[in-house]
mmCIF file of C-alpha atoms in Angstrom:
data_model
loop_
_atom_site.group_PDB
_atom_site.id
_atom_site.type_symbol
_atom_site.label_atom_id
_atom_site.label_comp_id
_atom_site.label_asym_id
_atom_site.label_seq_id
_atom_site.Cartn_x
_atom_site.Cartn_y
_atom_site.Cartn_z
ATOM 1 C CA MET A 1 -110.661 -19.818 49.096
ATOM 2 C CA LEU A 2 -107.189 -21.297 49.649
ATOM 3 C CA ASP A 3 -105.464 -20.972 52.774
ATOM 4 C CA SER A 4 -102.267 -21.173 50.997
ATOM 5 C CA ALA A 5 -100.598 -22.824 48.214
ATOM 6 C CA VAL A 6 -97.004 -24.048 47.144
ATOM 7 C CA PHE A 7 -95.700 -23.011 43.766
ATOM 8 C CA GLU A 8 -92.629 -24.008 41.576
ATOM 9 C CA ILE A 9 -91.075 -20.722 39.918
ATOM 10 C CA MET A 10 -88.152 -21.559 37.361
ATOM 11 C CA ALA A 11 -85.781 -18.768 36.298
ATOM 12 C CA GLN A 12 -83.183 -18.543 33.564
ATOM 13 C CA PHE A 13 -79.972 -16.320 33.289
ATOM 14 C CA GLN A 14 -77.194 -16.328 31.133
ATOM 15 C CA LEU A 15 -73.778 -15.339 32.299
ATOM 16 C CA VAL A 16 -70.190 -15.055 30.967
ATOM 17 C CA ILE A 17 -67.047 -16.454 32.907
ATOM 18 C CA THR A 18 -63.692 -14.873 32.155
ATOM 19 C CA HIS A 19 -60.993 -17.849 31.704
ATOM 20 C CA LYS A 20 -58.057 -18.096 29.824
ATOM 21 C CA PHE A 21 -57.170 -21.527 29.017
ATOM 22 C CA THR A 22 -53.837 -22.648 29.439
ATOM 23 C CA SER A 23 -51.315 -25.134 28.117
ATOM 24 C CA GLU A 24 -51.955 -27.069 31.548
ATOM 25 C CA ASP A 25 -55.735 -27.175 30.658
ATOM 26 C CA LEU A 26 -55.089 -28.651 27.258
ATOM 27 C CA ALA A 27 -52.645 -31.243 28.628
ATOM 28 C CA ASP A 28 -55.333 -32.673 31.183
ATOM 29 C CA ALA A 29 -57.532 -32.872 28.233
ATOM 30 C CA GLU A 30 -55.055 -34.911 26.239
ATOM 31 C CA GLY A 31 -54.496 -31.906 23.487
ATOM 32 C CA ASP A 32 -58.307 -32.166 22.647
ATOM 33 C CA ILE A 33 -59.937 -28.779 22.587
ATOM 34 C CA PRO A 34 -63.604 -29.899 22.643
ATOM 35 C CA THR A 35 -62.474 -32.289 26.061
ATOM 36 C CA MET A 36 -61.103 -29.257 27.439
ATOM 37 C CA HIS A 37 -64.054 -27.382 27.090
ATOM 38 C CA GLU A 38 -66.201 -29.987 28.679
ATOM 39 C CA ASN A 39 -63.662 -30.330 31.519
ATOM 40 C CA PHE A 40 -64.081 -26.849 32.147
ATOM 41 C CA GLU A 41 -67.979 -26.740 31.925
ATOM 42 C CA HIS A 42 -67.918 -29.633 34.342
ATOM 43 C CA GLU A 43 -66.117 -27.953 36.834
ATOM 44 C CA VAL A 44 -68.137 -24.766 36.658
ATOM 45 C CA GLN A 45 -71.470 -26.977 36.958
ATOM 46 C CA MET A 46 -69.791 -28.556 40.027
ATOM 47 C CA GLU A 47 -69.439 -25.339 41.484
ATOM 48 C CA PHE A 48 -73.035 -24.066 40.927
ATOM 49 C CA SER A 49 -74.554 -27.593 42.010
ATOM 50 C CA GLN A 50 -73.438 -26.838 45.736
ATOM 51 C CA TRP A 51 -76.549 -24.380 45.380
ATOM 52 C CA ASP A 52 -78.845 -26.419 43.283
ATOM 53 C CA VAL A 53 -78.324 -24.319 40.253
ATOM 54 C CA ASP A 54 -78.246 -26.208 36.741
ATOM 55 C CA ILE A 55 -75.758 -24.303 34.434
ATOM 56 C CA GLN A 56 -74.215 -25.180 30.883
ATOM 57 C CA LEU A 57 -72.075 -23.798 28.209
ATOM 58 C CA ASP A 58 -74.052 -22.097 25.464
ATOM 59 C CA ASN A 59 -74.712 -24.453 22.607
ATOM 60 C CA ASP A 60 -72.228 -23.017 20.162
ATOM 61 C CA VAL A 61 -68.903 -22.144 22.490
ATOM 62 C CA LYS A 62 -67.408 -19.080 21.629
ATOM 63 C CA ILE A 63 -64.485 -17.511 23.359
ATOM 64 C CA THR A 64 -64.095 -13.883 23.006
ATOM 65 C CA ALA A 65 -60.676 -12.234 22.573
ATOM 66 C CA GLU A 66 -61.408 -11.329 26.417
ATOM 67 C CA HIS A 67 -61.422 -14.816 27.198
ATOM 68 C CA GLN A 68 -65.092 -14.833 28.007
ATOM 69 C CA ILE A 69 -67.266 -17.784 27.516
ATOM 70 C CA GLY A 70 -71.098 -17.681 27.810
ATOM 71 C CA PHE A 71 -73.110 -19.856 30.055
ATOM 72 C CA SER A 72 -76.930 -20.345 30.356
ATOM 73 C CA GLY A 73 -78.778 -21.858 33.471
ATOM 74 C CA TYR A 74 -81.878 -22.095 35.252
ATOM 75 C CA LEU A 75 -83.141 -22.792 38.829
ATOM 76 C CA LYS A 76 -86.430 -24.033 40.384
ATOM 77 C CA ARG A 77 -87.589 -23.268 43.886
ATOM 78 C CA CYS A 78 -90.580 -23.922 45.721
ATOM 79 C CA TYR A 79 -92.522 -21.290 47.416
ATOM 80 C CA GLU A 80 -95.723 -21.057 49.705
ATOM 81 C CA PHE A 81 -98.224 -18.419 49.062
ATOM 82 C CA LYS A 82 -100.965 -17.184 51.371
ATOM 83 C CA ALA A 83 -104.333 -16.529 51.012
ATOM 84 C CA GLU A 84 -103.930 -12.781 50.906
ATOM 85 C CA GLU A 85 -101.760 -13.378 47.727
ATOM 86 C CA PHE A 86 -104.666 -15.038 45.764
ATOM 87 C CA ASP A 87 -107.761 -13.344 44.084
ATOM 88 C CA ASN A 88 -110.491 -15.715 43.158
ATOM 89 C CA ASP A 89 -108.124 -18.626 43.485
ATOM 90 C CA GLU A 90 -105.717 -17.346 41.367
ATOM 91 C CA LEU A 91 -102.192 -15.956 42.308
ATOM 92 C CA ILE A 92 -102.215 -12.154 41.987
ATOM 93 C CA ASP A 93 -99.888 -11.207 39.031
ATOM 94 C CA GLY A 94 -96.524 -9.820 40.396
ATOM 95 C CA CYS A 95 -96.571 -11.264 43.841
ATOM 96 C CA PHE A 96 -93.890 -13.524 43.294
ATOM 97 C CA GLU A 97 -91.505 -10.584 42.677
ATOM 98 C CA THR A 98 -89.607 -11.009 46.065
ATOM 99 C CA GLN A 99 -89.085 -14.968 45.425
ATOM 100 C CA LEU A 100 -87.971 -14.282 41.841
ATOM 101 C CA ASN A 101 -85.385 -11.707 43.206
ATOM 102 C CA ASP A 102 -84.373 -14.041 45.962
ATOM 103 C CA MET A 103 -83.312 -16.412 43.502
ATOM 104 C CA LYS A 104 -81.546 -13.739 41.326
ATOM 105 C CA LEU A 105 -79.594 -13.181 44.738
ATOM 106 C CA GLU A 106 -78.545 -17.099 44.855
ATOM 107 C CA VAL A 107 -77.255 -17.009 41.296
ATOM 108 C CA ILE A 108 -75.302 -13.592 42.037
ATOM 109 C CA ASN A 109 -73.977 -15.322 45.165
ATOM 110 C CA CYS A 110 -73.032 -18.458 43.338
ATOM 111 C CA CYS A 111 -71.001 -16.226 41.067
ATOM 112 C CA ASP A 112 -69.332 -14.261 43.866
ATOM 113 C CA MET A 113 -68.221 -17.504 45.625
ATOM 114 C CA SER A 114 -66.750 -19.031 42.436
ATOM 115 C CA LEU A 115 -62.917 -19.126 41.718
ATOM 116 C CA TYR A 116 -63.963 -17.366 38.459
ATOM 117 C CA GLU A 117 -64.588 -13.968 37.218
ATOM 118 C CA ILE A 118 -68.328 -14.360 36.310
ATOM 119 C CA THR A 119 -70.712 -11.567 35.304
ATOM 120 C CA LEU A 120 -74.554 -12.047 35.023
ATOM 121 C CA ILE A 121 -75.807 -10.805 31.789
ATOM 122 C CA SER A 122 -79.488 -11.525 32.445
ATOM 123 C CA PHE A 123 -82.005 -12.930 34.786
ATOM 124 C CA SER A 124 -85.539 -13.664 34.060
ATOM 125 C CA TRP A 125 -88.619 -15.605 34.973
ATOM 126 C CA ALA A 126 -88.701 -18.814 32.706
ATOM 127 C CA ASP A 127 -92.189 -19.324 32.286
ATOM 128 C CA ASN A 128 -95.330 -17.428 31.654
ATOM 129 C CA GLU A 129 -97.245 -19.883 34.317
ATOM 130 C CA LEU A 130 -96.534 -21.081 37.554
ATOM 131 C CA MET A 131 -96.587 -24.555 38.650
ATOM 132 C CA GLU A 132 -98.734 -25.584 41.523
ATOM 133 C CA ILE A 133 -97.296 -28.181 43.909
ATOM 134 C CA ILE A 134 -99.855 -30.504 45.342
ATOM 135 C CA PRO A 135 -98.845 -32.207 48.206
ATOM 136 C CA ASN A 136 -99.239 -36.137 48.577
#
């Protein structure tokens, strides 16, 4: 029986950011709209990277009439699980819900700390399995 083990949990999420591009944004991109989108994406990525959260524009950039821009992202975190969270050396189903909720709260905190108006659309566990981290 294991005393404890460390697992990596990966979560994925989608959110929308409300942002109206200005003529200044376009000027900073030298009039190139794809560059303007890339500049915005980079700025948002830098904000989220402060909390070790990866984020990127959705594949097909669509800006709605409400000036909402879709992003998707993920984060990975390692957690130690104790022996009582195992059954026959396998992690008990659902025992990582607290950790997954903590990860969701991290994303919500990033959204709240942002300079932009951000709405979290979805958040879920990204894998069907957990990856055990074996110490060196």
